Each structure stands twice: as C-alpha cells, then as structure tokens.
mmCIF file of C-alpha atoms in Angstrom:
data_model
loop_
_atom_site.group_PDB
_atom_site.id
_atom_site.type_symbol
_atom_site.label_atom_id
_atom_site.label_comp_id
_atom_site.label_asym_id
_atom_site.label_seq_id
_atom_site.Cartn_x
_atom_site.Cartn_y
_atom_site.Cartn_z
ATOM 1 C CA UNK A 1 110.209 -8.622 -42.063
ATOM 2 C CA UNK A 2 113.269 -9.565 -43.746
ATOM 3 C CA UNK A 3 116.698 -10.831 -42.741
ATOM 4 C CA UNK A 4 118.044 -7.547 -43.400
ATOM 5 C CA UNK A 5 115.431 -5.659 -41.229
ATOM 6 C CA UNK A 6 116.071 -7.813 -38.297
ATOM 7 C CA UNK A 7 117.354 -6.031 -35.093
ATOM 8 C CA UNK A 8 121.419 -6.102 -34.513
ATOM 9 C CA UNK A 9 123.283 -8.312 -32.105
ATOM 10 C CA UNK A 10 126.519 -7.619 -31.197
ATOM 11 C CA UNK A 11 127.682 -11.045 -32.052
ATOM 12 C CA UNK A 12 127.079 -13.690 -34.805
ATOM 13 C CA UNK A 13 123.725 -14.482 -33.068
ATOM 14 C CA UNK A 14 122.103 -17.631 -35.024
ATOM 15 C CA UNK A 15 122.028 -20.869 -33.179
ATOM 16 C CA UNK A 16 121.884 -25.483 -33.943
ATOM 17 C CA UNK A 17 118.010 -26.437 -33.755
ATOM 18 C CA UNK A 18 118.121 -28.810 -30.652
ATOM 19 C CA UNK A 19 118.429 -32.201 -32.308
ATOM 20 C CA UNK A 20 117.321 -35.897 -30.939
ATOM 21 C CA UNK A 21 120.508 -37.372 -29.076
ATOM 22 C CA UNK A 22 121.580 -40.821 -29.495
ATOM 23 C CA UNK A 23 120.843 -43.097 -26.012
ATOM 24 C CA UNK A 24 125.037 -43.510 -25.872
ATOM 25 C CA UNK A 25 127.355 -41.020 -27.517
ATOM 26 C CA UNK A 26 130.936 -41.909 -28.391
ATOM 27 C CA UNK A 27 134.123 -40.165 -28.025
ATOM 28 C CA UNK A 28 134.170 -38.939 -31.401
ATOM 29 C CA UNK A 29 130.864 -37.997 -31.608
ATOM 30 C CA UNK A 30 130.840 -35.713 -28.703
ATOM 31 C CA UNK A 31 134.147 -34.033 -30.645
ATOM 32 C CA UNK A 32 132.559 -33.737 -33.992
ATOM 33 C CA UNK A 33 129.482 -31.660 -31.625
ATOM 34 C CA UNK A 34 132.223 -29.711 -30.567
ATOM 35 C CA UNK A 35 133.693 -28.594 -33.465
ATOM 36 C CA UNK A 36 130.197 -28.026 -35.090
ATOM 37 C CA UNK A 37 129.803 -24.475 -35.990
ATOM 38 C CA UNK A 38 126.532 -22.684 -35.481
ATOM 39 C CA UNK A 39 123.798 -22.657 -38.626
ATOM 40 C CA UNK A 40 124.069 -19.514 -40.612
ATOM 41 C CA UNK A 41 120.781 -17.299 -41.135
ATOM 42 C CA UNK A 42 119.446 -17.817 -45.337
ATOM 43 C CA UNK A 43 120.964 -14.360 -45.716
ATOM 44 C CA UNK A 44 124.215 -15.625 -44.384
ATOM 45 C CA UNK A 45 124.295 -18.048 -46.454
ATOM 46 C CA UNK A 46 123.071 -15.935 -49.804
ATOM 47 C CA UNK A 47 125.949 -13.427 -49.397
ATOM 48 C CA UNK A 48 128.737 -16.135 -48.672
ATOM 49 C CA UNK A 49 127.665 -18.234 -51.969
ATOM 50 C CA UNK A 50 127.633 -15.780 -54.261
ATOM 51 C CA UNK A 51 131.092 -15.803 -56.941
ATOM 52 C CA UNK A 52 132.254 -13.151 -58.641
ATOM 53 C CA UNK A 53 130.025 -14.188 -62.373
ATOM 54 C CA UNK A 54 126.842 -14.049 -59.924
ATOM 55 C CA UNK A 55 127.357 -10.373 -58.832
ATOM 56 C CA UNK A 56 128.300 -9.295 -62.052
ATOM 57 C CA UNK A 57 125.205 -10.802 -63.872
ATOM 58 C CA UNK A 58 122.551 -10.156 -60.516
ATOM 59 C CA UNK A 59 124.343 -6.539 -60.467
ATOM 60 C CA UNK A 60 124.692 -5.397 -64.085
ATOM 61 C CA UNK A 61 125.446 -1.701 -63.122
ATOM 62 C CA UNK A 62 128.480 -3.139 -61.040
ATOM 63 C CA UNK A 63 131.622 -2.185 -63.294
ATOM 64 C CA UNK A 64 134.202 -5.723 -63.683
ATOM 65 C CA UNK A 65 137.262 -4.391 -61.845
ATOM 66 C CA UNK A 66 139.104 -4.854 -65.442
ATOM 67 C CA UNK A 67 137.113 -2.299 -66.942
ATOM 68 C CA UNK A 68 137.157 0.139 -63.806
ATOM 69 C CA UNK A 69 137.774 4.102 -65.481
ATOM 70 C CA UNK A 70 140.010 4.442 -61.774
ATOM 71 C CA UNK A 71 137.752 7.543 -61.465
ATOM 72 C CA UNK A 72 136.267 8.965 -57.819
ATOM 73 C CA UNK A 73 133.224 9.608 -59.602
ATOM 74 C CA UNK A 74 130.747 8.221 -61.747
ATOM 75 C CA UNK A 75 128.828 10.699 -64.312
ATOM 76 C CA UNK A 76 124.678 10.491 -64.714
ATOM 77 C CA UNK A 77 121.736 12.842 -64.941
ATOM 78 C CA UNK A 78 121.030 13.705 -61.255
ATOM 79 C CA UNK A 79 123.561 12.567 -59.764
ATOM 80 C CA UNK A 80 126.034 15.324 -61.113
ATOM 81 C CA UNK A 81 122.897 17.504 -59.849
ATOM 82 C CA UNK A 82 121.351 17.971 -63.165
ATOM 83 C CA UNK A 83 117.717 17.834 -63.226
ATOM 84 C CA UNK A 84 116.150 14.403 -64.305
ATOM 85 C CA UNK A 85 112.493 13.469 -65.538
ATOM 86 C CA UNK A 86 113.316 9.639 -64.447
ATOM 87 C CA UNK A 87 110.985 8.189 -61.743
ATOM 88 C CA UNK A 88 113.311 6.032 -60.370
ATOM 89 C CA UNK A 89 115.518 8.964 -59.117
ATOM 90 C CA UNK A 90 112.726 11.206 -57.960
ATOM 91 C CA UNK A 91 111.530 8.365 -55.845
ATOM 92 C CA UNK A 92 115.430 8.042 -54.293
ATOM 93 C CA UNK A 93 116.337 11.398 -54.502
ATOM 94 C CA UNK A 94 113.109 13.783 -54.277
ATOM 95 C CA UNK A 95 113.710 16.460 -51.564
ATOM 96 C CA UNK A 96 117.442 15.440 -51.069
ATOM 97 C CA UNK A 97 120.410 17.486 -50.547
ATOM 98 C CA UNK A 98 122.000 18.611 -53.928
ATOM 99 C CA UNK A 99 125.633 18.475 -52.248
ATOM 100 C CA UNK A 100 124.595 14.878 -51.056
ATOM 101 C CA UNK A 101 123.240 13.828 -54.213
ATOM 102 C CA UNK A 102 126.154 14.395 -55.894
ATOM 103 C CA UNK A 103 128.116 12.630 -53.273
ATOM 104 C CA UNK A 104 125.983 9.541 -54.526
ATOM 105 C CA UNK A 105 128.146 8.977 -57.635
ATOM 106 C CA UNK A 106 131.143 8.501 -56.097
ATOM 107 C CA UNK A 107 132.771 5.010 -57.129
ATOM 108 C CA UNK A 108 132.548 2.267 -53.936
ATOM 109 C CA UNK A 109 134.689 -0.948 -53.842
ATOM 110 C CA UNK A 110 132.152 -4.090 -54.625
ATOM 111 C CA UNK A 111 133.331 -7.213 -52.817
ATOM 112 C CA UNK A 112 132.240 -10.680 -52.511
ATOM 113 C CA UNK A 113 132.315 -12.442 -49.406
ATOM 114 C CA UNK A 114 135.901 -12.598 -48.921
ATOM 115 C CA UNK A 115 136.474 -8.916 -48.603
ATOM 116 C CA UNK A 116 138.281 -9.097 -52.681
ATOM 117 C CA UNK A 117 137.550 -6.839 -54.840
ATOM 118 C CA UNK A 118 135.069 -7.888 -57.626
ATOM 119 C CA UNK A 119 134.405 -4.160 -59.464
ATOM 120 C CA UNK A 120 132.864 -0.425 -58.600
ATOM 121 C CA UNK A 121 129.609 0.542 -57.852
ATOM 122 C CA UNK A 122 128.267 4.146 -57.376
ATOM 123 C CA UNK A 123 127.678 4.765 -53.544
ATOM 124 C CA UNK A 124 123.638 4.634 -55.060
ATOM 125 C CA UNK A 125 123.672 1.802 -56.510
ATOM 126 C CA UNK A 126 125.498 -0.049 -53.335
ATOM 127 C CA UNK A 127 122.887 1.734 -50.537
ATOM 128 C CA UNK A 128 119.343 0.846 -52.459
ATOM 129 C CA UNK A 129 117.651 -1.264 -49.978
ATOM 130 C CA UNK A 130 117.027 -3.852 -52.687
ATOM 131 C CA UNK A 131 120.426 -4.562 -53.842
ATOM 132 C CA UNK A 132 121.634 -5.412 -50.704
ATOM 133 C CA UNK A 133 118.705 -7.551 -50.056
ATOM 134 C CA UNK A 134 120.206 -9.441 -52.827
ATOM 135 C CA UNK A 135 123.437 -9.404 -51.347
ATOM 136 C CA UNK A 136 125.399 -6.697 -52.964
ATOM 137 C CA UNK A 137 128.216 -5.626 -50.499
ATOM 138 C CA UNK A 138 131.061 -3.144 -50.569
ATOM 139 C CA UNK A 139 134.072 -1.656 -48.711
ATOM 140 C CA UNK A 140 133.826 0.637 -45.843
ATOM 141 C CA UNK A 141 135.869 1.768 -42.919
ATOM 142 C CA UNK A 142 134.923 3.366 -39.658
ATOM 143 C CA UNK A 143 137.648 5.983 -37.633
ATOM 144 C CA UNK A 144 137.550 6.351 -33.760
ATOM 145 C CA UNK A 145 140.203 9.216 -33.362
ATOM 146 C CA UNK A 146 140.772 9.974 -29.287
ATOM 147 C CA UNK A 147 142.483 12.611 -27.981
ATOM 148 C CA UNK A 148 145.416 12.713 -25.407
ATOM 149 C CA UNK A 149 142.762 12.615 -22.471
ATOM 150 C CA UNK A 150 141.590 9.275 -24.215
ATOM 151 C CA UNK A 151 138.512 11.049 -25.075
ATOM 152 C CA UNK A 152 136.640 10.066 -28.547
ATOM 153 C CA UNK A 153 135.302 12.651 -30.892
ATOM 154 C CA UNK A 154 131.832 11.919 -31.772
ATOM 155 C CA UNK A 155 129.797 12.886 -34.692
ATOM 156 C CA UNK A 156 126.095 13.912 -35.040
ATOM 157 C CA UNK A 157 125.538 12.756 -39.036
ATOM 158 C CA UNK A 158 123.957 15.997 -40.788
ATOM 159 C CA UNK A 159 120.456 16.329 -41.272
ATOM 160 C CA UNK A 160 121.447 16.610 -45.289
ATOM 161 C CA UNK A 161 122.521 13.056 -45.065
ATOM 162 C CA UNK A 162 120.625 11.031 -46.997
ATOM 163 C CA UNK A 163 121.259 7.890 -44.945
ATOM 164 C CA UNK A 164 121.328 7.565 -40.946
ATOM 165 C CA UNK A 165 120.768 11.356 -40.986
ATOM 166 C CA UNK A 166 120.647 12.796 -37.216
ATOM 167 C CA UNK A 167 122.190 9.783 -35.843
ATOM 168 C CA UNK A 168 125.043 9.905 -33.699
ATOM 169 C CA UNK A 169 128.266 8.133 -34.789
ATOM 170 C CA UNK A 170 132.111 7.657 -34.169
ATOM 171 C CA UNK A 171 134.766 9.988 -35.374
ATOM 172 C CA UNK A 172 134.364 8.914 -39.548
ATOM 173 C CA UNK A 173 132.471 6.515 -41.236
ATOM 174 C CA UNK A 174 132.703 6.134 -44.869
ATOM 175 C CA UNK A 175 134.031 4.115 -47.730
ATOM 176 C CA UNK A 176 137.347 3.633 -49.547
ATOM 177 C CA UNK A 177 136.869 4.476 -53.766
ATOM 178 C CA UNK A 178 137.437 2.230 -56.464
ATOM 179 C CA UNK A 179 140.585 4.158 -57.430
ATOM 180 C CA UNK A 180 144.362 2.966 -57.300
ATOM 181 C CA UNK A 181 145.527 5.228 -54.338
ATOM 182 C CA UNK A 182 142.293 3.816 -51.698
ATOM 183 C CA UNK A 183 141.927 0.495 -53.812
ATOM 184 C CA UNK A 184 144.727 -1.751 -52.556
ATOM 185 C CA UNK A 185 145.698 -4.514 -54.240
ATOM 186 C CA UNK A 186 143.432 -5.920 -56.899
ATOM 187 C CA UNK A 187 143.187 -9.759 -55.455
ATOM 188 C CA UNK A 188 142.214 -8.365 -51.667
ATOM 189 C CA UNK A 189 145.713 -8.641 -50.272
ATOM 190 C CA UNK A 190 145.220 -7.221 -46.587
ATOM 191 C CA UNK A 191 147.891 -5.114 -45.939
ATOM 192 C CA UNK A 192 147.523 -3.108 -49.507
ATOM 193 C CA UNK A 193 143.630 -3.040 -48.516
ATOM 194 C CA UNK A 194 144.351 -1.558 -45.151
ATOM 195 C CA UNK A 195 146.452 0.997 -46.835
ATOM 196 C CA UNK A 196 144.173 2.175 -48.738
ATOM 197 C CA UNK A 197 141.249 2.114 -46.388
ATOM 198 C CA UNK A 198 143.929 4.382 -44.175
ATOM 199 C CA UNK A 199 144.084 6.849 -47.234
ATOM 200 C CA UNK A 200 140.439 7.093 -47.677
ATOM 201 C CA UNK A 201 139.819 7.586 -43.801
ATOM 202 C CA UNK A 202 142.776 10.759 -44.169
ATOM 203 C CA UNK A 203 140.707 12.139 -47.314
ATOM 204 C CA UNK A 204 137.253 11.881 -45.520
ATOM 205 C CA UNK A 205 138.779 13.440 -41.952
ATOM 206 C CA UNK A 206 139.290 16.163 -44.220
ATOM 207 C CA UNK A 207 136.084 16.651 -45.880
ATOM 208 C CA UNK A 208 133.646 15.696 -42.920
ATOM 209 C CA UNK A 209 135.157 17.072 -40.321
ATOM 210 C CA UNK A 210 137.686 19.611 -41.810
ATOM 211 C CA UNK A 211 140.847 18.048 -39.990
ATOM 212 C CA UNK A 212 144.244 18.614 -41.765
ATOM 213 C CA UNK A 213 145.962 15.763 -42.790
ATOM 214 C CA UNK A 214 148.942 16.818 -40.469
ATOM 215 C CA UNK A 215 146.956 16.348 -37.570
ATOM 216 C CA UNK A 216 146.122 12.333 -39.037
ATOM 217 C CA UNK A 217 149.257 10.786 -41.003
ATOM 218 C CA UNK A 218 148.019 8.365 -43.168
ATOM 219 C CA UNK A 219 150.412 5.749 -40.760
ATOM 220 C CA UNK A 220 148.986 7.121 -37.803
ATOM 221 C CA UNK A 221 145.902 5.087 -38.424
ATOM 222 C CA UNK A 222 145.946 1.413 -36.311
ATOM 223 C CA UNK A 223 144.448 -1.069 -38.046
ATOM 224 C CA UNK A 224 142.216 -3.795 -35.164
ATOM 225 C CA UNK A 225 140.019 -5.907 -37.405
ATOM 226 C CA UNK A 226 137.408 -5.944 -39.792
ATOM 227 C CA UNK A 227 133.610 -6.167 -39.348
ATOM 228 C CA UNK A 228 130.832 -7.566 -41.687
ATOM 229 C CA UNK A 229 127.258 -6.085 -41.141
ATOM 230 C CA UNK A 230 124.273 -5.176 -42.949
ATOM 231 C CA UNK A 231 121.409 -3.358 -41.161
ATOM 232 C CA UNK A 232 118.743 -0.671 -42.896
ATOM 233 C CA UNK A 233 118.316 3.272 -43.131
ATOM 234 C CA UNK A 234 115.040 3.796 -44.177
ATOM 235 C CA UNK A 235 112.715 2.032 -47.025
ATOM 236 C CA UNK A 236 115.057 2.843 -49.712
ATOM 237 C CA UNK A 237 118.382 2.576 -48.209
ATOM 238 C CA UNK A 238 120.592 0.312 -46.116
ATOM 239 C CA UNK A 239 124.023 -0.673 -45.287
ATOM 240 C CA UNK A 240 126.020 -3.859 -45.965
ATOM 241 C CA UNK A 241 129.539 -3.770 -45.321
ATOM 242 C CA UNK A 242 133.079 -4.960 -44.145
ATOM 243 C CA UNK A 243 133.672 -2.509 -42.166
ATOM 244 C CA UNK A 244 138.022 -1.811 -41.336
ATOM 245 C CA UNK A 245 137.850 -0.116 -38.161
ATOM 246 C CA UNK A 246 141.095 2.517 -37.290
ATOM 247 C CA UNK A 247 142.225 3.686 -33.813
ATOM 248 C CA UNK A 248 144.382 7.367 -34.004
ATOM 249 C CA UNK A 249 145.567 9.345 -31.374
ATOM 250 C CA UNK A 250 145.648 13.260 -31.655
ATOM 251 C CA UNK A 251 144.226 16.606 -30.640
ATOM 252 C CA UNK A 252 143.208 17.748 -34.580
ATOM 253 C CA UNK A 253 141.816 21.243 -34.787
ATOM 254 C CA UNK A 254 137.965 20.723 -35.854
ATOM 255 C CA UNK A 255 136.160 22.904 -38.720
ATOM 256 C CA UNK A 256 132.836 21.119 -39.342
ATOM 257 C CA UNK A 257 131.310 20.734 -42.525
ATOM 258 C CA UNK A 258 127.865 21.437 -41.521
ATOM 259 C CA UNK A 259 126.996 19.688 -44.756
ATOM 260 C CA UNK A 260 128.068 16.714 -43.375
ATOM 261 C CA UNK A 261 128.077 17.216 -39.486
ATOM 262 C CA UNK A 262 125.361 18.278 -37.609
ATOM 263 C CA UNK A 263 127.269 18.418 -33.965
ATOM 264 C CA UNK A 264 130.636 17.067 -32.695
ATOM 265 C CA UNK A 265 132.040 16.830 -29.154
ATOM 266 C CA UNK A 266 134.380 14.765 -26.975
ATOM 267 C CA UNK A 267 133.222 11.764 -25.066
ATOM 268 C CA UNK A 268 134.628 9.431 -21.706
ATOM 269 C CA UNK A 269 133.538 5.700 -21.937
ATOM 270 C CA UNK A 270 131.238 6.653 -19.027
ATOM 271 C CA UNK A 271 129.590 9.507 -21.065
ATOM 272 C CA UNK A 272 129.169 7.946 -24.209
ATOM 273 C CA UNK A 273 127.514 4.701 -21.789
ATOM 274 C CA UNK A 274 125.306 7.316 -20.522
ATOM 275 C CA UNK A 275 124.607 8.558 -24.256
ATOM 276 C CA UNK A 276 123.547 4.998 -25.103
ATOM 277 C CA UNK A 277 120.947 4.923 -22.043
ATOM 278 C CA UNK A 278 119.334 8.619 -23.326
ATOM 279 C CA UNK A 279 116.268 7.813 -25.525
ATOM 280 C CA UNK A 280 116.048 10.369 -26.828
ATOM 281 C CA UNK A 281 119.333 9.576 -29.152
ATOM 282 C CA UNK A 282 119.673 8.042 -32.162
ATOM 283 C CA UNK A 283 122.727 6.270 -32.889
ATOM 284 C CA UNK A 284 124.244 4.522 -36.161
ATOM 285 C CA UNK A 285 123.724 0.785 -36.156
ATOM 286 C CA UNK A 286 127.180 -0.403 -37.180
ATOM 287 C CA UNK A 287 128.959 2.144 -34.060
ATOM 288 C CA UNK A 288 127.036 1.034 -31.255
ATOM 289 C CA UNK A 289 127.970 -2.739 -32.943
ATOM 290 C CA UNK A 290 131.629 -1.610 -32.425
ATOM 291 C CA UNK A 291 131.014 0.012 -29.487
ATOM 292 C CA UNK A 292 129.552 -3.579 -27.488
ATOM 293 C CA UNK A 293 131.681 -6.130 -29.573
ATOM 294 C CA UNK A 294 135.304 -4.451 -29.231
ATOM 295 C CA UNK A 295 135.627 -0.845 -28.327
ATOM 296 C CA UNK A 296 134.503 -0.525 -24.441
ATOM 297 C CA UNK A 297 136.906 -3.356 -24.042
ATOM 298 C CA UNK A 298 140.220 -1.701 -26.030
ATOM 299 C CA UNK A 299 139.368 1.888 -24.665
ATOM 300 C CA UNK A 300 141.088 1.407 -20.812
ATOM 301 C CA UNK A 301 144.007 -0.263 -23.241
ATOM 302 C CA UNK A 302 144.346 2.142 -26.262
ATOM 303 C CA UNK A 303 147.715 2.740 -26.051
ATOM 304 C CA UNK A 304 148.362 -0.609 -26.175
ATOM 305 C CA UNK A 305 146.067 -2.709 -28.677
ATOM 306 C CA UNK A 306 148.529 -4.910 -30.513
ATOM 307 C CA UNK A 307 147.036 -7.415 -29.131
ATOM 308 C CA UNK A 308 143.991 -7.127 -30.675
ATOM 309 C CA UNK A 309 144.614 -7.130 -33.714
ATOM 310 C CA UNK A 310 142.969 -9.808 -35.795
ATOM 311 C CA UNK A 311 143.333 -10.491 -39.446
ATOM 312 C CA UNK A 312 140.168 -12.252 -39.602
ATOM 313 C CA UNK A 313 136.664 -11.088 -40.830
ATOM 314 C CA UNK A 314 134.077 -11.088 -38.177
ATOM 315 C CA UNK A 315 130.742 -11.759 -40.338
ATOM 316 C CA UNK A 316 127.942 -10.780 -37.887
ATOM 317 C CA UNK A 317 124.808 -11.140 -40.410
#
C-alpha cells in the first residue's frame, strides 16, 4: 500500500516515535518538547521539498507558467475526442465518456507546496495515479451553496465521470484553469488566488449544475480556508489538491447536467449525518474531510463565519 492509498483522517494524523527520556528534564527542555511539531509521513515530506526546477524536470508535460498559451484547453489526439491508436490512452480512457474525455484537456493550475503557481497541466496529466504519487499537485476549489432554510445542495457525481463517479459530494467541486481571469496572481498572492478560484466556482455552477450566474455573484462566494489532500479514485486516477473551500447563500434555480450530475437534493446537518451512517453510499473523500474537520461546526453559524476564516494552508497528507 502506498502513502497515497492510505485511509483519510480528518486531521494531520502522523505522530513523534516515543523517545527515551532523560532521568531529570530542564525547563527548557520540557519547552523545546512543547514546541516540537509532529513527524511528517515520507509523502509529506516528498511534496513539501520539491522546488519549482524539480517539478518541471520530474513533470516534463507540466507547461513553465512563462510559456503558458492562457488557453482553457489543451489540444491532443483523444482528448479533443479524436480517435487514437496510442496504448497509453486506451488504457486511461477505454470505455470513457466522450464529453468527459474531452473535459480531460482542460488546463489545471500546477503548484508546489506553497499553493504558487509553478505552470499548467491538463486535468489528465494532474489525475494519473502515478504523477501524484510523485507529488504532482494542483489547484482546486470545493462550493457548499445553502439555501435560506440553511439547507446544502448535494450532488450525486455522474456515472460518466471518470473519477469518483457515483459518489456523493457537496454543491461543486472542481478546479480553477491556468488562464488570466481564474489564475490570480502569478507569485500565489491570496487574495488574487481567491478571486479567481471564486470565478472558476461561478463558471462550473453553471456547467454542472446549470445555475445562472445571477443566482451566484462571483462576490457572493465566502472564502474560509484552504485544504491540502491527496487520496485515490481508482488504479489510474487520484486526487492531490489545495482545495479553497466557498460558503454562498441562495435559492438558485437547478437544471442538471446529467452529464455531470447524476442526482441533486437539499440536505439538514441531521440528514446529511444520517447519509454518512447509510452504507450503502458512497461519498467523495475530500467532502466528508470538510464535512468532519470544519463544516458541521460552521453550519449552526453560517451566517456568521468571519471568524473562521484562516489564511493558512491546512496540509492533511
């Protein structure tokens, strides 16, 4: 098993090896065990050492952020839905959805540790299993719109999907492109990053769940923190991302792509805890990480959630 197949905690879960203790331990010492932060798993560790030069040259199909075309999409044999004799994308794509296939192409952010921006990388290249066990990581953000009953819309991922398909999940989960309007600033500059994230999440409203953008202004969207995960899909796929997670209020009218939605409905915190109890569900690994780190505690308070807001990035690898 691998460090990326390991099961998800909801918090950073590695701990110190017990160590032999001195007889007599001074002031300072007991301080200096205080302070001492807990040993990070070798994955940890991998993803958080890696510069810029290493991505690029581990990652040659990552584009340098200098060279970026500022396109949505990348072009390429079967990923524009053209028919390819290549191996290598029968084995990822054999049986998949057309519509998602060509979905595949679209240009992701490629960070390093840091949540900055190192280049693009198509939404293939970023979900292959094996790239991420080598650390590649990109931008992503996750929606939790609730209505005026402070009720959340759920989604059932379609069974098109090619990743977590079936599975249910919050309101929108998907990633901000390497383009200028979804971008943000090119040295990872928070504020510019959240606005773009808050773009993307507007576009993707639209697509997935056919919600107007008058029903979600792009300010609407409240920013609480970001999240850094990785957890797999299958054998070929997996996810490793920070993750900006958005709180909106409104009462949108719905009109499903059933291309990319399966089923929808409105949830209480007591129904979706009962959800989480049913077997015989399947949910997405990063919500029901939101779900028992922050959003059971903000959901009582979601008018209010200033106070929660945290410009740190909470790596849970």
């Amino acid at each position: 098993m691998t460090e990326l197949e390991k099961p998800l905690t909801p918090l950073p879960h590695t701990t110190v090896a017990p160590q032999e203790l001195p007889a007599k331990k001074t002031r300072a010492e007991t301080e200096t065990e205080t302070e001492t932060e807990p040993e990070l798993s070798a994955y940890h560790k991998l993803v958080k050492n890696l510069t810029k030069d290493e991505i690029l040259a581990k990652f040659p199909d990552v584009i340098p952020l200098e060279k970026t075309t500022g396109k949505k999409s990348s072009a390429g044999s079967i990923l524009d839905g053209e028919k390819s004799a290549n191996k290598e994308e029968d084995q990822f794509f054999a049986g998949q959805d057309e519509e998602q296939i060509k979905l595949m192409a679209e240009n992701c952010i490629v960070l390093d540790y840091n949540d900055k921006p190192i280049g693009s990388g198509t939404k293939k290249l970023c979900h292959i299993k094996k790239n991420i066990d080598e650390g590649l990581l990109h931008r992503a953000f996750s929606v939790f719109l609730f209505n005026s009953k402070n009720e959340l819309l759920l989604q059932q991922r379609a069974t098109e999907k090619i990743t977590f398909a079936d599975q249910w999940t919050n309101t929108c989960c998907s990633h901000p492109l390497c383009v200028p309007s979804e971008l943000g600033s090119v040295d990872g500059e928070l504020e510019a990053s959240i606005k773009g994230a808050q773009v993307a999440a507007q576009r993707k409203l639209d697509h997935e769940l056919g919600i107007a953008a008058k029903y979600v202004p792009v300010d609407n969207f409240k920013f609480l923190t970001r999240i850094h995960y990785a957890a797999p899909s299958n054998g070929l796929w997996a996810e490793h991302e920070i993750d900006y997670i958005f709180i909106i209020k409104s009462d949108p009218v719905v009109d499903a792509n059933w291309n990319e939605v399966r089923d929808f409905k409105y949830v209480t915190k007591e129904k979706l805890k009962e959800m989480f109890e049913d077997k015989n569900l399947v949910f997405t690994p990063w919500f029901k990480l939101i779900c028992e780190s922050y959003l059971f505690k903000w959901w009582d308070q979601i008018d209010d959630l200033e106070k929660y807001k945290s410009t740190e990035i909470n790596h849970m690898l």
